[in-house]
Coordinates of C-alpha atoms and ligand atoms in Angstrom, one line a residue:
M670 CA 61.4 5.4 -68.5
N671 CA 65.0 5.6 -67.5
K672 CA 66.0 8.4 -65.2
G673 CA 69.2 10.4 -65.7
K674 CA 71.4 11.7 -63.0
K675 CA 70.0 13.4 -59.9
L676 CA 69.8 17.2 -60.5
Y677 CA 68.3 18.3 -57.2
E678 CA 66.9 16.9 -54.0
G679 CA 64.4 19.0 -52.1
K680 CA 62.4 18.4 -48.9
A681 CA 59.5 16.6 -50.6
K682 CA 60.8 15.9 -54.2
I683 CA 63.7 14.8 -56.2
L684 CA 64.5 16.0 -59.7
Y685 CA 66.3 13.7 -62.2
E686 CA 67.5 14.4 -65.7
G687 CA 64.8 13.4 -68.2
P688 CA 65.0 11.3 -71.3
E689 CA 65.4 14.3 -73.6
K690 CA 67.1 17.7 -73.4
G691 CA 64.9 20.2 -71.6
T692 CA 63.0 17.5 -69.7
A693 CA 63.2 16.2 -66.1
I694 CA 61.6 13.5 -64.0
Q695 CA 60.0 14.8 -60.8
H696 CA 59.8 12.2 -58.0
F697 CA 57.5 12.7 -55.1
K698 CA 58.8 11.5 -51.7
D699 CA 56.9 10.6 -48.6
D700 CA 59.1 13.0 -46.5
A701 CA 57.3 15.8 -44.7
T702 CA 59.0 18.8 -43.2
A703 CA 57.9 22.0 -41.6
F704 CA 59.2 25.1 -39.9
N705 CA 62.2 25.3 -42.3
N706 CA 63.2 21.6 -41.7
L707 CA 63.0 21.8 -37.9
K708 CA 60.2 19.2 -37.9
K709 CA 60.7 16.1 -40.1
S710 CA 58.9 12.9 -40.6
T711 CA 57.8 10.4 -43.2
V712 CA 54.1 10.1 -44.1
E713 CA 53.6 6.9 -45.9
G714 CA 51.7 7.4 -49.2
K715 CA 51.9 11.2 -49.2
G716 CA 54.1 11.3 -52.3
V717 CA 51.7 9.1 -54.3
L718 CA 48.8 11.3 -53.4
N719 CA 50.6 14.5 -54.1
N720 CA 51.7 13.2 -57.5
R721 CA 48.1 12.4 -58.4
I722 CA 46.6 15.6 -57.0
S723 CA 49.2 17.8 -58.5
E724 CA 48.9 16.1 -61.9
H725 CA 45.1 16.6 -61.7
I726 CA 45.4 20.4 -61.0
L727 CA 48.3 21.1 -63.4
S728 CA 46.7 19.3 -66.3
N729 CA 43.5 21.2 -65.7
L730 CA 45.5 24.5 -65.7
N731 CA 47.3 23.4 -68.9
E732 CA 43.8 22.8 -70.5
I733 CA 42.7 26.4 -69.7
G734 CA 45.8 27.9 -71.2
I735 CA 48.0 28.3 -68.1
E736 CA 51.2 26.7 -69.2
T737 CA 52.8 24.4 -66.6
H738 CA 55.9 22.3 -66.6
L739 CA 53.8 19.1 -66.5
I740 CA 54.1 16.9 -69.6
K741 CA 52.6 13.7 -68.1
R742 CA 52.5 11.5 -65.1
L743 CA 54.8 8.5 -65.5
N744 CA 53.8 6.3 -62.6
M745 CA 52.7 6.4 -58.9
R746 CA 55.5 8.7 -57.8
E747 CA 56.9 10.4 -60.9
Q748 CA 56.0 12.9 -63.5
L749 CA 57.8 13.9 -66.7
V750 CA 58.2 17.7 -66.7
R751 CA 59.8 20.4 -68.7
L752 CA 63.0 21.4 -67.0
A753 CA 62.7 25.1 -66.0
E754 CA 65.1 27.5 -64.4
I755 CA 63.2 28.2 -61.2
I756 CA 62.6 31.9 -60.3
P757 CA 63.8 32.3 -56.7
V758 CA 60.5 33.8 -55.5
E759 CA 57.6 32.0 -53.9
F760 CA 54.2 33.5 -54.8
I761 CA 51.7 33.1 -51.9
V762 CA 48.1 33.7 -52.7
R763 CA 45.7 34.2 -49.8
N764 CA 41.9 34.3 -49.7
I765 CA 41.5 33.8 -45.9
A766 CA 43.9 35.0 -43.3
T767 CA 45.8 32.3 -41.4
G768 CA 49.3 31.0 -40.9
S769 CA 52.2 33.5 -41.1
L770 CA 49.8 36.3 -42.1
T771 CA 48.0 36.1 -38.8
K772 CA 51.2 35.6 -36.8
K773 CA 53.0 38.5 -38.4
L774 CA 50.2 41.1 -38.4
G775 CA 47.9 39.9 -35.7
I776 CA 44.9 39.6 -38.1
P777 CA 42.3 37.3 -36.6
D778 CA 42.6 33.7 -38.0
G779 CA 39.9 33.0 -40.5
T780 CA 39.3 36.6 -41.6
V781 CA 38.0 36.5 -45.2
L782 CA 40.0 38.9 -47.3
S783 CA 38.1 41.4 -49.5
K784 CA 40.2 40.3 -52.5
P785 CA 43.0 37.8 -53.0
L786 CA 46.3 38.9 -51.6
V787 CA 49.5 38.0 -53.4
E788 CA 52.7 37.9 -51.2
Y789 CA 56.2 37.2 -52.3
S790 CA 59.0 35.4 -50.4
Y791 CA 62.6 35.0 -51.4
K792 CA 63.3 31.3 -51.9
N793 CA 66.2 30.7 -49.6
D794 CA 66.1 28.0 -46.9
D795 CA 69.1 29.5 -45.0
L796 CA 67.1 32.7 -44.6
G797 CA 63.8 30.9 -43.9
D798 CA 62.1 32.2 -47.2
P799 CA 61.7 35.8 -46.0
L800 CA 58.8 37.9 -47.1
V801 CA 59.9 40.5 -49.6
A802 CA 58.5 43.5 -51.5
R803 CA 58.1 43.9 -55.2
E804 CA 61.0 46.4 -54.9
H805 CA 63.4 43.7 -53.6
I806 CA 62.4 41.4 -56.5
L807 CA 63.1 44.1 -59.1
E808 CA 66.2 45.5 -57.4
F809 CA 67.9 42.2 -57.0
K810 CA 66.8 41.1 -60.5
W811 CA 65.1 37.9 -59.3
I812 CA 62.5 38.8 -62.0
K813 CA 63.5 40.8 -65.0
D814 CA 61.2 43.8 -64.8
E815 CA 57.8 45.0 -63.8
V816 CA 56.1 43.7 -66.9
E817 CA 57.3 40.2 -66.1
L818 CA 56.3 40.5 -62.4
D819 CA 52.8 41.8 -63.3
Y820 CA 52.5 38.9 -65.8
I821 CA 53.2 36.3 -63.1
N822 CA 51.0 38.1 -60.6
N823 CA 48.2 37.9 -63.1
L824 CA 48.8 34.2 -63.6
C825 CA 48.6 33.7 -59.8
L826 CA 45.2 35.3 -59.7
R827 CA 44.0 33.2 -62.7
V828 CA 45.2 30.0 -60.9
N829 CA 43.4 31.2 -57.8
D830 CA 40.2 31.8 -59.7
F831 CA 40.3 28.4 -61.3
M832 CA 41.3 26.5 -58.1
Q833 CA 38.8 28.3 -55.9
G834 CA 36.0 27.1 -58.2
M835 CA 37.4 23.6 -58.5
F836 CA 37.7 23.1 -54.8
R837 CA 34.4 24.9 -53.9
A838 CA 32.6 22.5 -56.2
V839 CA 33.7 19.7 -53.9
G840 CA 33.0 21.4 -50.6
I841 CA 36.5 22.7 -50.0
K842 CA 37.6 26.3 -49.2
L843 CA 40.9 27.3 -50.9
V844 CA 42.4 29.3 -48.0
D845 CA 45.9 30.0 -49.4
F846 CA 48.6 28.4 -51.5
K847 CA 52.1 28.8 -52.8
L848 CA 53.2 28.8 -56.5
E849 CA 56.6 28.6 -58.1
F850 CA 57.4 29.7 -61.6
G851 CA 60.3 28.9 -63.9
K852 CA 61.8 29.9 -67.3
I853 CA 62.2 27.7 -70.3
N854 CA 63.6 28.3 -73.7
H855 CA 61.0 28.2 -76.3
D856 CA 62.0 28.7 -80.0
G857 CA 65.0 30.8 -78.8
K858 CA 62.8 32.9 -76.5
S859 CA 62.5 32.8 -72.7
K860 CA 59.1 31.8 -71.5
I861 CA 57.6 31.7 -68.0
I862 CA 55.7 28.6 -66.9
L863 CA 54.2 27.3 -63.7
A864 CA 56.5 24.8 -62.1
D865 CA 56.9 22.7 -58.9
E866 CA 53.6 21.2 -57.5
I867 CA 50.1 22.1 -56.3
S868 CA 48.9 19.8 -53.6
P869 CA 47.8 19.7 -50.0
D870 CA 51.5 20.2 -49.1
T871 CA 51.4 23.6 -50.8
C872 CA 47.8 24.7 -50.2
R873 CA 45.6 25.3 -47.2
L874 CA 42.3 23.5 -47.8
W875 CA 39.4 23.7 -45.3
D876 CA 36.1 21.7 -45.4
V877 CA 33.4 24.2 -46.3
V878 CA 31.0 23.0 -43.5
S879 CA 33.3 21.9 -40.7
E880 CA 36.4 24.0 -41.5
K881 CA 38.4 20.9 -40.8
K882 CA 41.9 21.1 -42.3
L883 CA 42.6 18.9 -45.2
D884 CA 46.2 19.9 -45.8
K885 CA 49.8 20.0 -44.4
D886 CA 48.7 21.9 -41.3
R887 CA 47.6 18.5 -40.0
F888 CA 51.3 17.7 -40.0
R889 CA 52.5 21.1 -38.9
K890 CA 50.1 21.2 -36.0
D891 CA 50.2 17.5 -35.0
L892 CA 46.5 17.1 -35.8
G893 CA 46.9 13.5 -37.0
N894 CA 45.1 11.7 -39.9
I895 CA 47.4 13.4 -42.4
I896 CA 47.1 10.7 -45.1
Q897 CA 43.3 10.4 -44.6
A898 CA 43.0 14.2 -45.2
Y899 CA 45.0 14.1 -48.4
Q900 CA 43.1 11.0 -49.5
E901 CA 39.8 12.9 -48.8
V902 CA 41.0 15.7 -51.1
A903 CA 41.9 13.2 -53.9
R904 CA 38.5 11.4 -53.4
R905 CA 36.5 14.6 -53.6
L906 CA 38.4 15.7 -56.8
G907 CA 37.4 12.3 -58.3
I908 CA 41.0 11.1 -58.5
I909 CA 40.6 8.1 -56.3
H910 CA 37.5 6.0 -55.5
E911 CA 36.6 4.1 -52.4
E912 CA 36.7 0.8 -54.2
N913 CA 39.8 1.7 -56.2
N914 CA 42.7 2.7 -53.9
I915 CA 45.6 4.0 -55.9
S916 CA 48.6 3.0 -54.0
P917 CA 50.7 0.0 -53.0
V918 CA 50.1 1.5 -49.5
K919 CA 46.9 0.5 -47.8
F920 CA 45.0 3.7 -47.3
G921 CA 41.8 2.4 -45.7
K922 CA 38.4 3.5 -46.7
P923 CA 37.8 7.3 -46.9
K924 CA 34.3 6.8 -45.3
A925 CA 36.0 5.7 -42.2
V926 CA 38.0 8.9 -42.0
N927 CA 37.5 10.6 -38.7
L928 CA 39.1 14.0 -38.6
K929 CA 38.2 14.8 -35.1
K930 CA 40.4 17.8 -34.5
K931 CA 40.1 21.0 -36.6
Ligands
5GP1308 P1 52.3 30.7 -44.6 O1 53.1 31.9 -45.1 O2 51.0 31.0 -43.9 O3 53.2 29.8 -43.8 O4 51.9 29.8 -45.9 C1 51.0 30.2 -46.9 C2 50.7 29.1 -47.9 O5 51.8 28.9 -48.7 C3 50.4 27.8 -47.2 O6 49.4 27.2 -48.0 C4 51.6 27.0 -47.3 O7 51.4 25.6 -47.4 C5 52.3 27.6 -48.5 N1 53.8 27.6 -48.4 C6 54.5 28.7 -48.2 N2 55.8 28.4 -48.2 C7 55.9 27.1 -48.4 C8 57.0 26.2 -48.5 O8 58.2 26.6 -48.4 N3 56.7 24.9 -48.8 C9 55.4 24.5 -48.9 N4 55.2 23.2 -49.1 N5 54.4 25.3 -48.8 C10 54.6 26.6 -48.6

């Protein structure tokens, strides 16, 4: 499929014009960044795995009636998506306290929350995606009104329910994750859909038994074996098989994975 002009280049993905109006091609890069771009590297094969894992999760969400931007995966690194106008708010859903929540509030790492916590941050790299309140979102009209905000909040909780079950079934705890939503025009009406990606880059995933990290914290915290961890997530979800590696990159056998550090 021919790509149109580049519309946007982010830290881990590039968006190109799609073949038809209202569509785009989302390309997954191997670039990894953390701490608002202060730490940068290339993790060979990450884009391929995130493309597959995100396709798996978003297509499952589409099937249970949560509309996403995904139309179909095109190849190893690209997806055809609906072009949405991204809402400048990141929705963070947390089941277990870790990361910025523990840093900001001094909550002990690993505290299981009594119910999922939804946080909002303003999507702005220059400001470091600051945490904001519902009142900021409504005051600055990042989202139209309370009804729309409640609607998205509810979608976040439904995605969390679904994903918690999906990961738990394969021995993984869904600790937290980030979602982004966008607006599309549907029969003359504006409609909100889930956009961006859901992958080990945007989620925290811990092995149920060992609590080993199977996500981007391996990059953020220099724990090593990043690609093996992402590969392990893909293998457990049934996306890749030991005898059937999915990439032009040699991943090595998942059995040999040795995630020594937590
Ligand atoms: P924290 O606020 O603890 O740093 O992150 C909470 C969760 O949201 C983590 O799963 C993290 O990966 C995800 N997250 C938050 N902001 C971003 C972001 O800008 N990019 C990515 N890839 N993930 C994010």
